[in-house]
Structures are given as C-alpha cells and as structure tokens.
Short mmCIF file of C-alpha atoms in Angstrom, two decimals:
data_model
loop_
_atom_site.label_atom_id
_atom_site.label_comp_id
_atom_site.label_asym_id
_atom_site.label_seq_id
_atom_site.Cartn_x
_atom_site.Cartn_y
_atom_site.Cartn_z
CA MET A 1 30.10 -8.09 -10.29
CA ARG A 2 29.45 -10.04 -7.08
CA ARG A 3 32.13 -10.70 -4.52
CA PRO A 4 32.85 -14.42 -4.09
CA PRO A 5 31.74 -15.92 -0.77
CA HIS A 6 34.17 -15.05 2.00
CA GLU A 7 34.73 -15.42 5.71
CA ASN A 8 34.74 -12.26 7.84
CA VAL A 9 37.82 -12.38 10.05
CA ALA A 10 39.89 -10.28 12.40
CA THR A 11 43.64 -10.63 11.89
CA VAL A 12 45.43 -10.82 15.24
CA LEU A 13 48.95 -11.45 16.49
CA VAL A 14 48.73 -13.61 19.62
CA ASP A 15 51.38 -14.29 22.24
CA PRO A 16 51.93 -18.09 22.18
CA LEU A 17 51.72 -18.08 26.01
CA VAL A 18 47.97 -17.34 25.83
CA LEU A 19 47.08 -18.85 22.46
CA ARG A 20 45.23 -21.92 23.82
CA GLU A 21 43.53 -19.95 26.60
CA LEU A 22 42.28 -17.36 24.09
CA GLU A 23 41.13 -20.09 21.71
CA VAL A 24 39.07 -21.80 24.41
CA HIS A 25 37.61 -18.47 25.55
CA LEU A 26 36.59 -17.64 21.98
CA MET A 27 35.07 -21.09 21.42
CA GLY A 28 32.64 -20.40 24.27
CA LEU A 29 31.50 -17.30 22.35
CA ASP A 30 31.14 -19.15 19.02
CA LEU A 31 34.22 -17.41 17.63
CA ARG A 32 36.83 -19.52 15.83
CA LEU A 33 40.57 -18.97 16.07
CA TRP A 34 42.61 -20.17 13.06
CA PRO A 35 46.41 -19.99 13.08
CA VAL A 36 47.33 -18.72 9.63
CA ALA A 37 50.19 -21.24 9.36
CA THR A 38 47.79 -24.20 9.57
CA SER A 39 44.79 -22.66 7.83
CA PRO A 40 43.45 -24.51 4.78
CA VAL A 41 43.35 -21.21 2.85
CA TYR A 42 47.03 -21.28 1.80
CA ALA A 43 49.08 -24.02 0.16
CA ASP A 44 52.14 -22.76 2.09
CA GLY A 45 50.65 -21.67 5.41
CA PRO A 46 53.93 -21.14 7.30
CA ARG A 47 55.20 -18.79 4.60
CA ALA A 48 51.90 -16.90 4.53
CA ALA A 49 52.03 -16.56 8.33
CA PHE A 50 55.58 -15.20 8.16
CA GLN A 51 54.62 -12.66 5.49
CA LEU A 52 51.46 -11.58 7.30
CA ARG A 53 53.30 -11.14 10.62
CA ARG A 54 56.00 -9.11 8.89
CA ARG A 55 53.45 -6.84 7.18
CA LEU A 56 51.63 -6.23 10.47
CA LEU A 57 54.85 -5.43 12.32
CA MET A 58 56.21 -3.17 9.57
CA ALA A 59 52.96 -1.21 9.40
CA ARG A 60 53.35 -0.27 13.08
CA ARG A 61 56.91 1.04 12.62
CA GLY A 62 58.33 -0.48 15.77
CA ALA A 63 55.31 -0.12 18.05
CA TRP A 64 54.62 -3.87 17.89
CA ASP A 65 58.20 -5.13 17.92
CA ASP A 66 57.43 -7.10 21.10
CA ALA A 67 55.14 -9.29 18.94
CA ALA A 68 57.87 -10.29 16.47
CA THR A 69 57.60 -13.98 17.43
CA TRP A 70 53.86 -14.10 18.06
CA THR A 71 51.41 -16.26 16.13
CA PRO A 72 49.30 -14.63 13.41
CA VAL A 73 45.72 -15.89 13.58
CA TRP A 74 42.36 -15.19 12.06
CA ILE A 75 39.31 -15.03 14.26
CA ALA A 76 36.09 -15.92 12.44
CA PHE A 77 32.48 -15.82 13.56
CA GLY A 78 30.50 -19.01 14.12
CA ASP A 79 27.08 -19.74 12.66
CA SER A 80 25.18 -18.36 15.67
CA TRP A 81 26.32 -14.82 14.78
CA TYR A 82 24.73 -14.87 11.33
CA ASP A 83 21.12 -14.34 10.35
CA GLY A 84 20.91 -15.73 6.84
CA ALA A 85 22.46 -13.37 4.30
CA GLU A 86 22.32 -10.39 6.67
CA PRO A 87 25.61 -8.69 7.59
CA LEU A 88 27.19 -9.45 10.93
CA PRO A 89 25.41 -7.55 13.71
CA TRP A 90 27.39 -4.92 15.63
CA ARG A 91 26.94 -7.11 18.71
CA ALA A 92 29.27 -9.67 17.09
CA HIS A 93 31.96 -7.05 16.47
CA ASP A 94 31.57 -5.69 20.01
CA THR A 95 31.88 -9.16 21.55
CA LEU A 96 35.07 -9.85 19.61
CA TRP A 97 36.77 -6.52 20.43
CA ARG A 98 35.80 -6.67 24.12
CA THR A 99 37.17 -10.19 24.38
CA LEU A 100 40.46 -9.17 22.79
CA GLU A 101 40.67 -6.25 25.23
CA LEU A 102 40.81 -8.81 28.05
CA TYR A 103 44.08 -10.08 26.55
CA ALA A 104 45.48 -6.60 25.82
CA GLY A 105 49.05 -7.40 26.84
CA HIS A 106 49.12 -10.53 24.71
CA VAL A 107 47.42 -9.57 21.44
CA ARG A 108 48.03 -7.00 18.72
CA TYR A 109 45.35 -6.10 16.18
CA ARG A 110 43.71 -3.20 14.45
CA LEU A 111 39.98 -2.68 14.59
CA GLY A 112 38.24 -3.85 11.48
CA LEU A 113 37.53 -7.08 9.69
CA GLY A 114 39.00 -8.53 6.55
CA GLY A 115 37.80 -11.26 4.28
CA ILE A 116 39.40 -14.57 3.36
CA PRO A 117 38.10 -17.45 1.23
CA ARG A 118 35.53 -19.56 3.06
CA LEU A 119 37.10 -21.91 5.58
CA ASP A 120 36.00 -25.44 4.79
CA ILE A 121 35.02 -26.58 8.26
CA PRO A 122 32.61 -29.27 9.37
CA ARG A 123 29.24 -27.85 10.41
CA GLU A 124 27.07 -29.32 13.13
CA ARG A 125 24.08 -31.15 11.81
CA THR A 126 20.72 -30.64 13.43
CA ALA A 127 17.80 -33.00 13.14
#
C-alpha cells in the first residue's frame, strides 16, 4: 500500500513577537511557514491549532509552559529543495534546524519531520 502524497513539515511553536521576522527569514531560504490556524488542511484551523499546541505543551510536562500562547506553525520545504521523487537531502534538514537555532528563545520544536496532506499552494510557472 502506497502512502498518499504528503508535505514534509516541521511542527514548531513560535513566539508571536518574532513570527513575521522568522517567516521572512525562511522565505529567503525557500522554506514556507504556515500557521496551523489558517492552513487549508483543516476545516476548523483554530481548533486544530489549539489541540496541536496543547499536545506539544503536555508532551513536555511543563518545560515549554512559556510557549502556552505561542502560535503553532508548520514549516514546509519549497520546490528548490526537492530533486524529483528523491527524499529531501540532509542539507535541507540542516538548513531548517540551524535557522531555528537562531531563534532559540522564541521557538519550541522537536527534531524530526512529520507529514500533512499536500498544501494546495500556487506554484511559480517557468517558461
């Protein structure tokens, strides 16, 4: 049985004070930041964001309590990171984790990627 097409994403809690700055930084690296609450993946995005945030906080048993009001986001990889059907290169993972390290006081995440249904986003057309 084949797995349906999915988007590789990192799930991250982001301090709203740096959300836009992080998003712009990631855009320059062809990484896409998607707030879970406004993602097209869920019919009720705000509820999904609440549940995801709660699960992340509960899993850390108080260690991430400072992030109780932070924004849950997914960070996906842009087209430039992929080579056809090949898996993501380790360079892509390394770039993502090193970038998040720069925002260490304002993000909470665990290493590793998850998968969500493909995000229906417009792609750039080339001639």
